[in-house]
mmCIF file of C-alpha atoms in Angstrom:
data_model
loop_
_atom_site.group_PDB
_atom_site.id
_atom_site.type_symbol
_atom_site.label_atom_id
_atom_site.label_comp_id
_atom_site.label_asym_id
_atom_site.label_seq_id
_atom_site.Cartn_x
_atom_site.Cartn_y
_atom_site.Cartn_z
ATOM 1 C CA GLN A 1 -6.003 -12.017 2.964
ATOM 2 C CA LYS A 2 -4.378 -8.747 3.524
ATOM 3 C CA GLU A 3 -6.607 -5.989 4.879
ATOM 4 C CA VAL A 4 -5.874 -3.680 2.172
ATOM 5 C CA GLU A 5 -5.043 -4.821 -1.442
ATOM 6 C CA GLN A 6 -3.344 -2.689 -4.068
ATOM 7 C CA ASP A 7 -1.932 -3.661 -7.554
ATOM 8 C CA PRO A 8 1.736 -2.649 -7.323
ATOM 9 C CA GLY A 9 1.765 -1.841 -11.215
ATOM 10 C CA PRO A 10 3.828 -0.316 -12.507
ATOM 11 C CA LEU A 11 1.603 1.768 -14.177
ATOM 12 C CA SER A 12 2.965 4.229 -17.129
ATOM 13 C CA VAL A 13 0.777 6.838 -18.707
ATOM 14 C CA PRO A 14 1.388 9.856 -21.156
ATOM 15 C CA GLU A 15 1.245 13.451 -19.741
ATOM 16 C CA GLY A 16 -2.250 14.860 -19.535
ATOM 17 C CA ALA A 17 -3.875 11.409 -19.237
ATOM 18 C CA ILE A 18 -6.354 10.634 -16.278
ATOM 19 C CA VAL A 19 -5.007 8.188 -14.010
ATOM 20 C CA SER A 20 -6.986 5.768 -12.056
ATOM 21 C CA LEU A 21 -5.588 4.148 -8.851
ATOM 22 C CA ASN A 22 -7.428 1.628 -6.985
ATOM 23 C CA CYS A 23 -7.702 -0.309 -3.803
ATOM 24 C CA THR A 24 -9.930 -2.956 -2.021
ATOM 25 C CA TYR A 25 -10.147 -3.469 1.726
ATOM 26 C CA SER A 26 -11.468 -6.454 3.826
ATOM 27 C CA ASN A 27 -13.062 -5.106 6.866
ATOM 28 C CA SER A 28 -16.284 -3.270 6.386
ATOM 29 C CA ALA A 29 -15.721 -1.327 9.920
ATOM 30 C CA PHE A 30 -12.969 0.739 8.497
ATOM 31 C CA GLN A 31 -14.102 4.454 8.167
ATOM 32 C CA TYR A 32 -11.077 6.642 7.400
ATOM 33 C CA PHE A 33 -9.291 6.306 4.117
ATOM 34 C CA MET A 34 -5.930 7.816 3.016
ATOM 35 C CA TRP A 35 -3.884 8.254 0.048
ATOM 36 C CA TYR A 36 -0.160 8.844 0.447
ATOM 37 C CA ARG A 37 2.342 9.617 -2.039
ATOM 38 C CA GLN A 38 5.967 8.652 -1.976
ATOM 39 C CA TYR A 39 8.465 10.023 -4.450
ATOM 40 C CA SER A 40 11.684 7.792 -4.803
ATOM 41 C CA ARG A 41 14.069 7.756 -1.799
ATOM 42 C CA LYS A 42 11.687 10.002 0.366
ATOM 43 C CA GLY A 43 9.079 9.148 3.076
ATOM 44 C CA PRO A 44 5.412 8.954 2.290
ATOM 45 C CA GLU A 45 3.238 12.207 2.600
ATOM 46 C CA LEU A 46 -0.467 12.574 2.973
ATOM 47 C CA LEU A 47 -2.281 13.382 -0.171
ATOM 48 C CA MET A 48 -5.825 13.176 0.716
ATOM 49 C CA TYR A 49 -8.050 11.472 3.280
ATOM 50 C CA THR A 50 -11.761 10.732 3.170
ATOM 51 C CA TYR A 51 -14.428 9.691 5.846
ATOM 52 C CA SER A 52 -16.960 7.001 5.048
ATOM 53 C CA SER A 53 -18.545 6.812 1.544
ATOM 54 C CA GLY A 54 -18.270 9.638 -1.080
ATOM 55 C CA ASN A 55 -15.839 11.728 -3.117
ATOM 56 C CA LYS A 56 -13.508 14.489 -2.115
ATOM 57 C CA GLU A 57 -11.690 16.771 -4.632
ATOM 58 C CA ASP A 58 -8.675 18.773 -4.085
ATOM 59 C CA GLY A 59 -7.221 20.442 -7.324
ATOM 60 C CA ARG A 60 -6.505 17.729 -9.952
ATOM 61 C CA PHE A 61 -7.068 14.828 -7.419
ATOM 62 C CA THR A 62 -10.331 13.189 -6.566
ATOM 63 C CA ALA A 63 -10.467 10.423 -3.758
ATOM 64 C CA GLN A 64 -13.493 8.124 -3.963
ATOM 65 C CA VAL A 65 -14.718 5.538 -1.586
ATOM 66 C CA ASP A 66 -17.495 2.941 -2.137
ATOM 67 C CA LYS A 67 -18.127 1.277 1.131
ATOM 68 C CA SER A 68 -20.679 -1.179 -0.676
ATOM 69 C CA SER A 69 -17.898 -2.661 -2.510
ATOM 70 C CA LYS A 70 -15.174 -1.938 -0.116
ATOM 71 C CA TYR A 71 -13.284 -0.006 -2.953
ATOM 72 C CA ILE A 72 -11.122 3.088 -2.773
ATOM 73 C CA SER A 73 -10.013 4.844 -5.745
ATOM 74 C CA LEU A 74 -7.766 7.857 -6.578
ATOM 75 C CA PHE A 75 -8.103 9.900 -9.750
ATOM 76 C CA ILE A 76 -5.432 12.311 -11.203
ATOM 77 C CA ARG A 77 -6.574 14.515 -13.913
ATOM 78 C CA ASP A 78 -4.310 16.470 -16.439
ATOM 79 C CA SER A 79 -1.394 14.099 -15.053
ATOM 80 C CA GLN A 80 1.948 15.844 -15.013
ATOM 81 C CA PRO A 81 5.460 14.272 -14.819
ATOM 82 C CA SER A 82 5.903 15.673 -11.364
ATOM 83 C CA ASP A 83 2.841 13.084 -10.459
ATOM 84 C CA SER A 84 5.599 10.396 -11.006
ATOM 85 C CA ALA A 85 5.688 8.563 -7.786
ATOM 86 C CA THR A 86 4.269 5.454 -5.753
ATOM 87 C CA TYR A 87 0.901 6.143 -4.279
ATOM 88 C CA LEU A 88 -0.129 4.122 -1.197
ATOM 89 C CA CYS A 89 -3.745 3.603 -0.150
ATOM 90 C CA ALA A 90 -4.326 3.058 3.708
ATOM 91 C CA THR A 91 -7.154 2.866 6.011
ATOM 92 C CA LEU A 92 -7.260 3.391 9.800
ATOM 93 C CA ARG A 93 -7.538 0.100 11.935
ATOM 94 C CA GLY A 94 -8.516 1.259 15.502
ATOM 95 C CA ALA A 95 -7.642 4.684 16.792
ATOM 96 C CA GLN A 96 -4.272 5.187 15.465
ATOM 97 C CA LYS A 97 -2.895 2.217 13.273
ATOM 98 C CA LEU A 98 -2.743 2.841 9.595
ATOM 99 C CA VAL A 99 -2.685 -0.213 7.263
ATOM 100 C CA PHE A 100 -1.242 0.311 3.964
ATOM 101 C CA GLY A 101 -1.594 -1.295 0.548
ATOM 102 C CA GLN A 102 1.443 -2.584 -1.398
ATOM 103 C CA GLY A 103 1.582 0.975 -3.246
ATOM 104 C CA THR A 104 1.344 1.589 -7.228
ATOM 105 C CA ARG A 105 4.364 2.799 -8.922
ATOM 106 C CA LEU A 106 3.179 5.525 -11.324
ATOM 107 C CA THR A 107 5.093 6.970 -14.310
ATOM 108 C CA ILE A 108 4.012 10.046 -16.183
ATOM 109 C CA ASN A 109 5.787 10.318 -19.629
ATOM 110 C CA PRO A 110 6.342 13.713 -21.080
ATOM 111 C CA ASP B 1 10.153 23.474 10.578
ATOM 112 C CA ALA B 2 12.924 20.768 9.940
ATOM 113 C CA GLY B 3 10.417 17.859 9.731
ATOM 114 C CA VAL B 4 11.013 14.524 11.246
ATOM 115 C CA ILE B 5 14.753 13.759 11.332
ATOM 116 C CA GLN B 6 16.234 10.196 11.026
ATOM 117 C CA SER B 7 19.619 9.090 11.182
ATOM 118 C CA PRO B 8 21.526 7.416 9.862
ATOM 119 C CA ARG B 9 20.253 7.578 6.361
ATOM 120 C CA HIS B 10 22.006 4.618 5.212
ATOM 121 C CA GLU B 11 23.508 1.828 7.462
ATOM 122 C CA VAL B 12 25.333 -1.187 6.309
ATOM 123 C CA THR B 13 26.198 -3.862 8.965
ATOM 124 C CA GLU B 14 26.886 -7.658 9.135
ATOM 125 C CA MET B 15 24.615 -10.285 10.466
ATOM 126 C CA GLY B 16 24.958 -10.417 14.151
ATOM 127 C CA GLN B 17 25.747 -6.864 14.781
ATOM 128 C CA GLU B 18 23.535 -4.503 16.879
ATOM 129 C CA VAL B 19 21.929 -1.777 14.911
ATOM 130 C CA THR B 20 20.406 1.484 16.237
ATOM 131 C CA LEU B 21 18.245 3.859 14.219
ATOM 132 C CA ARG B 22 17.432 7.144 15.625
ATOM 133 C CA CYS B 23 14.381 9.599 15.298
ATOM 134 C CA LYS B 24 13.704 13.149 16.309
ATOM 135 C CA PRO B 25 10.050 13.923 15.928
ATOM 136 C CA ILE B 26 8.504 17.290 14.980
ATOM 137 C CA SER B 27 8.487 19.392 18.004
ATOM 138 C CA GLY B 28 4.940 19.380 19.686
ATOM 139 C CA HIS B 29 3.826 16.234 18.423
ATOM 140 C CA ASP B 30 2.616 13.673 20.963
ATOM 141 C CA TYR B 31 2.646 10.515 18.794
ATOM 142 C CA LEU B 32 5.602 8.612 17.330
ATOM 143 C CA PHE B 33 5.460 5.683 14.809
ATOM 144 C CA TRP B 34 8.012 3.322 13.380
ATOM 145 C CA TYR B 35 7.444 1.640 10.407
ATOM 146 C CA ARG B 36 9.483 -0.954 8.054
ATOM 147 C CA GLN B 37 9.145 -0.891 4.267
ATOM 148 C CA THR B 38 10.034 -3.652 2.177
ATOM 149 C CA MET B 39 9.210 -4.852 -1.550
ATOM 150 C CA MET B 40 7.572 -7.986 -0.144
ATOM 151 C CA ARG B 41 5.534 -6.873 2.821
ATOM 152 C CA GLY B 42 5.193 -2.999 1.844
ATOM 153 C CA LEU B 43 4.796 -0.217 4.825
ATOM 154 C CA GLU B 44 4.041 -1.720 7.975
ATOM 155 C CA LEU B 45 3.696 -0.428 11.422
ATOM 156 C CA LEU B 46 6.037 -1.589 13.942
ATOM 157 C CA ILE B 47 5.249 0.269 17.159
ATOM 158 C CA TYR B 48 4.073 3.670 18.236
ATOM 159 C CA PHE B 49 4.236 5.907 21.254
ATOM 160 C CA ASN B 50 2.035 8.494 22.813
ATOM 161 C CA ASN B 51 3.587 11.065 25.111
ATOM 162 C CA ASN B 52 6.789 8.720 25.066
ATOM 163 C CA VAL B 53 4.812 5.807 26.290
ATOM 164 C CA PRO B 54 4.597 2.615 23.987
ATOM 165 C CA ILE B 55 0.890 1.889 23.184
ATOM 166 C CA ASP B 56 1.048 -0.715 20.707
ATOM 167 C CA ASP B 57 4.046 -2.908 19.834
ATOM 168 C CA SER B 58 2.131 -5.772 18.067
ATOM 169 C CA GLY B 59 3.951 -5.123 14.726
ATOM 170 C CA MET B 60 7.293 -5.529 16.230
ATOM 171 C CA PRO B 61 8.500 -8.723 14.443
ATOM 172 C CA GLU B 62 10.627 -10.609 17.183
ATOM 173 C CA ASP B 63 12.274 -9.970 20.382
ATOM 174 C CA ARG B 64 15.428 -8.925 18.437
ATOM 175 C CA PHE B 65 13.700 -5.633 17.921
ATOM 176 C CA SER B 66 13.200 -3.121 20.809
ATOM 177 C CA ALA B 67 12.228 0.646 20.885
ATOM 178 C CA LYS B 68 12.564 3.265 23.108
ATOM 179 C CA MET B 69 11.556 6.964 23.562
ATOM 180 C CA PRO B 70 13.302 8.569 26.723
ATOM 181 C CA ASN B 71 11.979 12.009 25.973
ATOM 182 C CA ALA B 72 9.657 13.880 23.526
ATOM 183 C CA SER B 73 12.280 14.696 21.212
ATOM 184 C CA PHE B 74 14.235 11.372 20.699
ATOM 185 C CA SER B 75 13.265 7.797 19.935
ATOM 186 C CA THR B 76 15.325 4.986 18.984
ATOM 187 C CA LEU B 77 14.780 1.487 17.395
ATOM 188 C CA LYS B 78 17.303 -1.153 17.915
ATOM 189 C CA ILE B 79 17.907 -4.615 16.389
ATOM 190 C CA GLN B 80 19.984 -6.882 18.183
ATOM 191 C CA PRO B 81 21.318 -9.250 16.728
ATOM 192 C CA SER B 82 20.513 -8.114 13.004
ATOM 193 C CA GLU B 83 19.920 -10.686 10.338
ATOM 194 C CA PRO B 84 19.789 -10.220 6.455
ATOM 195 C CA ARG B 85 16.015 -10.513 6.479
ATOM 196 C CA ASP B 86 15.970 -7.211 8.451
ATOM 197 C CA SER B 87 17.296 -5.356 5.297
ATOM 198 C CA ALA B 88 14.613 -2.788 4.610
ATOM 199 C CA VAL B 89 13.734 1.187 4.936
ATOM 200 C CA TYR B 90 12.814 2.180 8.324
ATOM 201 C CA PHE B 91 10.703 5.190 8.705
ATOM 202 C CA CYS B 92 9.700 7.139 11.741
ATOM 203 C CA ALA B 93 6.537 9.398 11.538
ATOM 204 C CA SER B 94 5.106 11.765 13.981
ATOM 205 C CA SER B 95 1.651 13.269 14.494
ATOM 206 C CA ASN B 96 -0.181 15.777 16.742
ATOM 207 C CA GLY B 97 -3.875 14.680 17.811
ATOM 208 C CA GLY B 98 -5.938 12.123 19.263
ATOM 209 C CA ALA B 99 -7.568 10.633 16.131
ATOM 210 C CA GLY B 100 -5.526 8.656 13.755
ATOM 211 C CA ARG B 101 -6.857 10.599 10.936
ATOM 212 C CA ASP B 102 -4.445 13.380 11.942
ATOM 213 C CA THR B 103 -1.696 13.690 9.646
ATOM 214 C CA GLN B 104 1.376 11.582 10.098
ATOM 215 C CA TYR B 105 4.442 13.286 8.925
ATOM 216 C CA PHE B 106 7.129 10.719 7.843
ATOM 217 C CA GLY B 107 11.032 11.196 7.903
ATOM 218 C CA PRO B 108 13.215 10.341 4.967
ATOM 219 C CA GLY B 109 13.956 6.792 6.219
ATOM 220 C CA THR B 110 17.039 4.945 7.100
ATOM 221 C CA ARG B 111 17.979 2.239 4.396
ATOM 222 C CA LEU B 112 19.319 -0.748 6.391
ATOM 223 C CA THR B 113 21.460 -3.498 4.668
ATOM 224 C CA VAL B 114 22.357 -6.479 6.642
ATOM 225 C CA LEU B 115 25.010 -8.670 5.081
#
């Protein structure tokens, strides 16, 4: 079993829709959870991170962690074509090692 | 700031050849990471350094892979001999800080194709 599971999609939605991206993880000891965004032919960039359970909001983006179900979510409100990218969830194993999900390819159609 | 710099951006080589990938981290960052990304396996950590010292190389797939960091501003990842299954995008990332939650800044990657 992979430590972090993510549906690779692809996911295609119309502009303005609310997008929900999800991951599950296997180790209840994980405490830090991140979302990276990767545009085509570019390196990943950190979008948001959360610690333990709860929500974190940054503009149109909300990250949510439910430790009881080992579930990580990213919500994008009022989605824009510029949000089209691959979104990778990640968690921290140990002090420095990021473990990534497969990534979900998202397309926002104008 | 120029960000993390990687070279070459693209590399096409034949099986059995030696390949060297290069990385210049962001100035002042004390952690450097090498990742590999494939469709099948996603983004995987290969090795990381702290203050130029390799800390964890458990992700290095085989002895054919080696990495060095001779100084704070340069690192190499070498594959010798290369095989077609090494074809992937290799990313270098750097960060500043002692906690893994500190942002890792990724370079643009080197797209390696081994024929």
